[in-house]
Amino acid sequence: MRAIRRFTVRPVLPEPLAPLAELAGNLRWSWNPEAHDVFRAVDLELWEAVHGDPVRLLGAVGRERLKELAQDDDFLALLETAQASLSSYLSEDRWYQREAGRNAPRSIAYFSPEYGITAVLPQYSGGLGILAGDHLKAASDLGVPLVAVGLLYRHGYFKQSLSREGWQEETYPVLDPDELPLSPLREADGTRAQISISLPDGPDLIARIFVASVGRVPLLLLDSDVEENPQHYRDVTDRLYGGTSEHRLRQELLLGVGGVRALRTYSRLTGAPEPEVYHTNEGHAGFLGLERIRELTVAPEGPRLDFDTALELSRAGTLFTTHTPVPAGIDRFPRELVEQYFGGGNSPVPGVPVDRVLALGAEDFAGGDPAVFNMAVMGFRLAQRANGVSQLHGHVSREMFNGLWPAFDEAEVPITSVTNGVHGPTWVAREVFDLAARYGVAPPTEDVSAYWDLVDSVDGGELWDLKRQLRTTLVEDARRRMVRSSLKRGFAAAELGWIDNALDPDVLTIGFARRVPSYKRLTLMLRDPERLKRLLLDPERPIQLVIAGKSHPADDGGKKLIQEMVRFADDPEVRHRIVFLPNYDIAMAQPLYPGCDVWLNNPLRPYEACGTSGMKAALNGGLNLSILDGWWDEWYDGNNGWAIPSADGVEDPDRRDDLEATALYDLIENEVAPRFYDVDADGVPTRWLEMVRHTLKSLGPKVLATRMVRDYVRQLYTPAAGTARSLNSDFRGAEKLAAWKKRVRAAWPSVRVEHVESSGVGDAPEVGLTMQVRAFVALGDLTADDVDVQVVFGTASADDVLNVAGETSMSLAESYEGGRYRFDADVTLERAGAFGYTVRVVPSNPALATVAELGLVAVPAVPGER
């Protein structure tokens, strides 16, 4: 029989146990050991049965047990300590209040399509979501006034299992919001708060708002599964990254447009300040800029500005972070579909001209496709500041999007970099913190930086025992997962006795776990199966591999890679040394990273934007073995792991894979394994531990999400807030900026560098001499105050290509009739070697974030004298 109605009955806690609900209701428990101790003490067996979910625990524990706990003085003392810790954490001043400064924003809105915070709130698919979750946790630890926005997916992403033949299979269990660590946002009369947006194919789309408390950070999640909606609207938030292009467009409209409306509702109901800065994590939430323009142009309660003024106001406070290094990773919609949604009477942003919307996402640059609407392109045009997620990825992004600023070399394309980081308290094993506590260092609050001073103090034998303990935990967890997976694949329990001896806590353990698109090359290690077998089964120096990863449900190519790996791991000859664990998620990752000695990453360079999994391993004393891509390209120093040589430039993909796989085998066989098994008389691999200590000291402070969030605050959030305030004070600043940009763009065709001359260095220039440069420029209808005339200099190649090392602004020397001027500057020759220079004119305004913002530059038609 089927139930005609389903609802969740909430537990009633005895008064002394009331703080349990507060602890369970704030996701800080997911990275707070004190809270974990409390929930374990409620009922350890039940805690493990509900897979560490406090909400489910409190719903399942019996009334008699609750009565016992309410009279247990030891438990109440434990609960009181944890509750006091949470209360202090939520109220005390932290780094942001102490050090961010008076110019830092009062509130920051962070938009992301997915969030990986804890396994009990499965609203993530991979690295983008995990990064977003770590961003929120680190912001909370630092006291950054962040409010986050996302969607609540009824089915999450998907659960992965394997068929008998090793083919990935997906299931989509239904999530009940009442069984999740969420609270509905309510109006003053107790009704559930809702937002709505207009869509062209029917009535308004309605979404209710749930709030997840991530420490000090509220996360607003929009849910369209409400009775008032027709079924196709209820399905908008059905699952993450599924459905047709139109389905995805609806999701992104709800995230961007609906997300801004949810923020307004949240501020109205709670008194929280309106955000000054809007950070969109990838292009999925880009429509938020259109809603902010609507508020400023046509909303009855708004200032009724013109579109260009509103655009400048919105851009000033918006930051766009791009995560993809490949065009295929960008959301692109048919132009006709976007026109259909924004051009009719039921536009999601009524009153915003459809032609201006279409122009924002148009690929109107060389090589672009005029038939598509590009969400990343719109993201750049609606944000004054943008960044990639590692130094190398910033370079790749500047190349990829150079078409938006074609007049500038790649180095000056206005996309900077903030390298990702990971949240230490989430990913560092508790045993590591326990070891530190024995040396007098308390568990971390805002950071784990106090641990780096300990690294050289910890006894080598004690450190090695810890790594073996973590390896043992991983082995035990992997065996349990292998049993469950094998039974689900259809194997009989009687066939699984071998799993009792699968993996070995004393064998060199290499981990590999990530999403499975082709460029991450899950199966590179299988290029020479016989050689891999020899490495796995070496009688003196064996290795073992723990592998996991999900392929997108629509990616049959990725599923074939998984099947190839599973079939190899099923081989009775090696199955005790290599395992593929299905359903990679946070719960699996938390014992996996600490339990591995080496973290393997072999993407096709340079397609790994950052790749933070290796950071998590490093924080637990793991050594990285990786292609120099993403963050590893930036921070590998020759002693904190190994770099797999990359066969860049080899056009044949099979040949490239063969070369890089051979390099991988050689490193494992000749360097990694020998160092791991080279032990002293006490069985301690001292040379290995030297690398572990160096890894912790050299990488530890860099790879933290707290470092990342501080970088965002200092380099991007605070400058964005400053610009937004300067334009927002009475809107005059934005009006002037919009008018100035319009005037500059109209006049720019008349801007020329007519003549350049230099003196002071003669025919035999030497280091230390000063060159005087004069530039005669025509500015047409512009004035000298509208531009910056610069000498740009650096090394020059044989064909006069300039490798820019610096620039110097020139001073106005003389004015002539007809809008002509002379500018002068001195340039000191600082280095020997080939030297080149040129002069350029760029727009100049204090409200611009970079010289390339307008994409305009004038340079000499013919090089001047040298």
Coordinates of N, CA, C and O in Angstrom, one line a residue, residues 534-600:
R534 N 52.7 -5.0 -12.3 CA 54.0 -5.2 -11.7 C 54.3 -4.3 -10.5 O 54.8 -4.7 -9.5
L535 N 53.8 -3.0 -10.7 CA 54.0 -2.1 -9.6 C 53.1 -2.5 -8.4 O 53.5 -2.4 -7.2
L536 N 51.8 -2.9 -8.7 CA 50.9 -3.3 -7.7 C 51.4 -4.5 -6.9 O 51.2 -4.6 -5.7
L537 N 52.0 -5.5 -7.6 CA 52.4 -6.8 -7.0 C 53.8 -6.9 -6.7 O 54.3 -8.0 -6.4
D538 N 54.6 -5.8 -6.8 CA 56.0 -5.9 -6.5 C 56.2 -6.6 -5.1 O 55.7 -6.1 -4.1
P539 N 57.1 -7.6 -5.0 CA 57.2 -8.3 -3.7 C 57.9 -7.5 -2.7 O 57.7 -7.8 -1.5
E540 N 58.7 -6.5 -3.1 CA 59.5 -5.7 -2.1 C 58.8 -4.4 -1.8 O 58.8 -3.9 -0.7
R541 N 58.3 -3.8 -2.9 CA 57.8 -2.4 -2.8 C 56.5 -2.2 -3.5 O 56.4 -1.5 -4.5
P542 N 55.5 -2.9 -3.0 CA 54.2 -2.9 -3.7 C 53.5 -1.5 -3.5 O 53.8 -0.8 -2.6
I543 N 52.6 -1.2 -4.4 CA 51.7 0.0 -4.2 C 50.2 -0.5 -4.2 O 50.0 -1.6 -4.6
Q544 N 49.3 0.3 -3.7 CA 47.9 0.0 -3.8 C 47.2 1.3 -4.2 O 47.6 2.4 -3.8
L545 N 46.1 1.2 -4.9 CA 45.4 2.3 -5.5 C 44.0 2.3 -5.0 O 43.3 1.3 -5.1
V546 N 43.5 3.5 -4.5 CA 42.1 3.7 -4.1 C 41.6 4.7 -5.0 O 42.1 5.9 -5.0
I547 N 40.6 4.4 -5.8 CA 40.1 5.2 -6.9 C 38.6 5.4 -6.7 O 37.9 4.5 -6.3
A548 N 38.1 6.6 -7.1 CA 36.7 6.9 -7.0 C 36.4 8.1 -8.0 O 37.3 8.8 -8.4
G549 N 35.2 8.2 -8.4 CA 34.8 9.3 -9.2 C 33.4 9.0 -9.9 O 33.1 7.9 -10.2
K550 N 32.7 10.1 -10.2 CA 31.4 10.0 -10.9 C 31.6 10.6 -12.3 O 32.2 11.6 -12.5
S551 N 30.9 10.0 -13.2 CA 30.7 10.6 -14.6 C 29.3 11.2 -14.6 O 28.4 10.7 -14.0
H552 N 29.2 12.3 -15.4 CA 27.9 12.9 -15.6 C 27.0 11.9 -16.2 O 27.4 11.1 -17.1
P553 N 25.7 11.8 -15.8 CA 24.8 10.8 -16.3 C 24.7 10.7 -17.8 O 24.4 9.7 -18.4
A554 N 24.9 11.9 -18.5 CA 24.8 11.9 -19.9 C 26.1 11.6 -20.7 O 26.1 11.7 -21.9
D555 N 27.1 11.4 -19.9 CA 28.5 11.3 -20.5 C 28.8 9.8 -20.6 O 29.5 9.2 -19.7
D556 N 28.5 9.2 -21.7 CA 28.8 7.8 -21.9 C 30.3 7.5 -22.0 O 30.8 6.5 -21.6
G557 N 31.0 8.5 -22.5 CA 32.4 8.4 -22.6 C 33.1 8.3 -21.3 O 34.0 7.4 -21.0
G558 N 32.6 9.1 -20.3 CA 33.1 9.0 -19.0 C 32.8 7.7 -18.3 O 33.5 7.1 -17.6
K559 N 31.5 7.2 -18.6 CA 31.1 5.9 -18.0 C 32.0 4.8 -18.6 O 32.3 3.8 -17.8
K560 N 32.4 4.8 -19.8 CA 33.2 3.8 -20.4 C 34.6 3.8 -19.7 O 35.2 2.7 -19.4
L561 N 35.1 5.0 -19.3 CA 36.4 5.0 -18.6 C 36.2 4.4 -17.2 O 37.1 3.6 -16.8
I562 N 35.1 4.6 -16.5 CA 34.9 4.0 -15.2 C 34.8 2.5 -15.4 O 35.4 1.7 -14.6
Q563 N 34.1 2.0 -16.4 CA 33.9 0.6 -16.6 C 35.3 0.0 -16.9 O 35.6 -1.1 -16.4
E564 N 36.1 0.6 -17.7 CA 37.5 0.1 -17.9 C 38.3 0.0 -16.7 O 38.9 -1.1 -16.4
M565 N 38.2 1.0 -15.8 CA 38.9 0.9 -14.5 C 38.3 -0.2 -13.6 O 39.1 -1.0 -13.0
V566 N 37.0 -0.3 -13.6 CA 36.4 -1.3 -12.7 C 36.7 -2.7 -13.2 O 37.0 -3.6 -12.4
R567 N 36.7 -3.0 -14.5 CA 37.1 -4.3 -15.0 C 38.5 -4.6 -14.7 O 38.8 -5.8 -14.3
F568 N 39.4 -3.7 -14.7 CA 40.8 -3.9 -14.3 C 40.8 -4.3 -12.8 O 41.5 -5.2 -12.4
A569 N 40.1 -3.5 -12.0 CA 40.1 -3.7 -10.6 C 39.4 -5.0 -10.1 O 39.7 -5.5 -9.0
D570 N 38.6 -5.6 -11.0 CA 37.9 -6.8 -10.7 C 38.8 -8.0 -10.9 O 38.5 -9.1 -10.5
D571 N 39.9 -7.9 -11.6 CA 40.8 -9.0 -11.9 C 41.3 -9.6 -10.6 O 41.9 -8.9 -9.7
P572 N 41.0 -10.9 -10.4 CA 41.4 -11.5 -9.1 C 42.9 -11.4 -8.8 O 43.3 -11.5 -7.6
E573 N 43.7 -11.2 -9.8 CA 45.2 -11.1 -9.6 C 45.6 -9.9 -8.9 O 46.5 -9.8 -8.1
V574 N 44.8 -8.8 -9.1 CA 45.2 -7.5 -8.5 C 44.1 -6.8 -7.6 O 44.3 -5.8 -7.1
R575 N 42.9 -7.5 -7.5 CA 41.8 -6.8 -6.8 C 42.1 -6.5 -5.4 O 41.3 -5.7 -4.8
H576 N 43.1 -7.1 -4.8 CA 43.4 -6.8 -3.4 C 44.3 -5.5 -3.3 O 44.6 -5.0 -2.2
R577 N 44.8 -5.0 -4.5 CA 45.7 -3.9 -4.5 C 45.1 -2.7 -5.2 O 45.7 -1.6 -5.2
I578 N 44.0 -2.8 -5.9 CA 43.4 -1.7 -6.6 C 41.9 -1.8 -6.4 O 41.3 -2.8 -6.7
V579 N 41.2 -0.7 -6.0 CA 39.8 -0.7 -5.8 C 39.2 0.5 -6.4 O 39.8 1.6 -6.3
F580 N 38.0 0.4 -6.9 CA 37.2 1.5 -7.4 C 36.0 1.6 -6.4 O 35.2 0.6 -6.4
L581 N 35.8 2.7 -5.7 CA 34.8 2.9 -4.7 C 33.7 3.8 -5.4 O 33.9 4.9 -5.7
P582 N 32.5 3.2 -5.5 CA 31.4 4.0 -6.1 C 30.8 5.1 -5.1 O 31.0 4.9 -3.9
N583 N 30.1 6.0 -5.7 CA 29.4 7.1 -5.0 C 30.4 8.0 -4.2 O 30.2 8.2 -3.0
Y584 N 31.4 8.5 -4.9 CA 32.3 9.4 -4.3 C 31.6 10.7 -3.8 O 30.9 11.3 -4.5
D585 N 31.7 10.9 -2.5 CA 31.1 12.1 -1.9 C 31.9 12.6 -0.7 O 33.0 12.0 -0.4
I586 N 31.4 13.5 0.1 CA 32.2 14.1 1.2 C 32.5 13.0 2.2 O 33.5 12.9 2.8
A587 N 31.5 12.2 2.5 CA 31.6 11.1 3.5 C 32.8 10.2 3.1 O 33.5 9.7 4.0
M588 N 32.9 9.8 1.9 CA 34.0 9.0 1.5 C 35.3 9.8 1.5 O 36.4 9.2 1.9
A589 N 35.3 11.0 1.1 CA 36.5 11.8 1.0 C 37.2 12.0 2.3 O 38.4 12.1 2.4
Q590 N 36.4 12.2 3.4 CA 37.0 12.6 4.6 C 38.0 11.5 5.2 O 39.0 11.9 5.7
P591 N 37.8 10.2 5.1 CA 38.9 9.3 5.4 C 39.9 9.0 4.3 O 41.0 8.5 4.5
L592 N 39.4 9.3 3.0 CA 40.3 9.0 1.9 C 41.5 9.9 1.8 O 42.7 9.4 1.7
Y593 N 41.4 11.2 1.9 CA 42.5 12.1 1.8 C 43.6 11.8 2.9 O 44.7 11.7 2.6
P594 N 43.2 11.7 4.2 CA 44.2 11.5 5.2 C 44.8 10.1 5.1 O 46.0 9.9 5.4
G595 N 44.1 9.1 4.5 CA 44.6 7.7 4.5 C 45.6 7.5 3.4 O 46.2 6.4 3.4
C596 N 45.7 8.4 2.4 CA 46.6 8.2 1.3 C 48.0 8.8 1.6 O 48.1 9.8 2.1
D597 N 49.0 8.1 1.1 CA 50.4 8.6 1.2 C 50.7 9.5 0.1 O 51.5 10.4 0.2
V598 N 50.1 9.2 -1.1 CA 50.3 10.0 -2.3 C 49.0 10.3 -3.0 O 48.1 9.4 -3.0
W599 N 48.9 11.5 -3.5 CA 47.7 11.9 -4.2 C 48.0 12.1 -5.6 O 48.9 12.9 -6.0
L600 N 47.4 11.3 -6.5 CA 47.7 11.3 -7.9 C 46.7 12.2 -8.7 O 45.5 12.2 -8.5

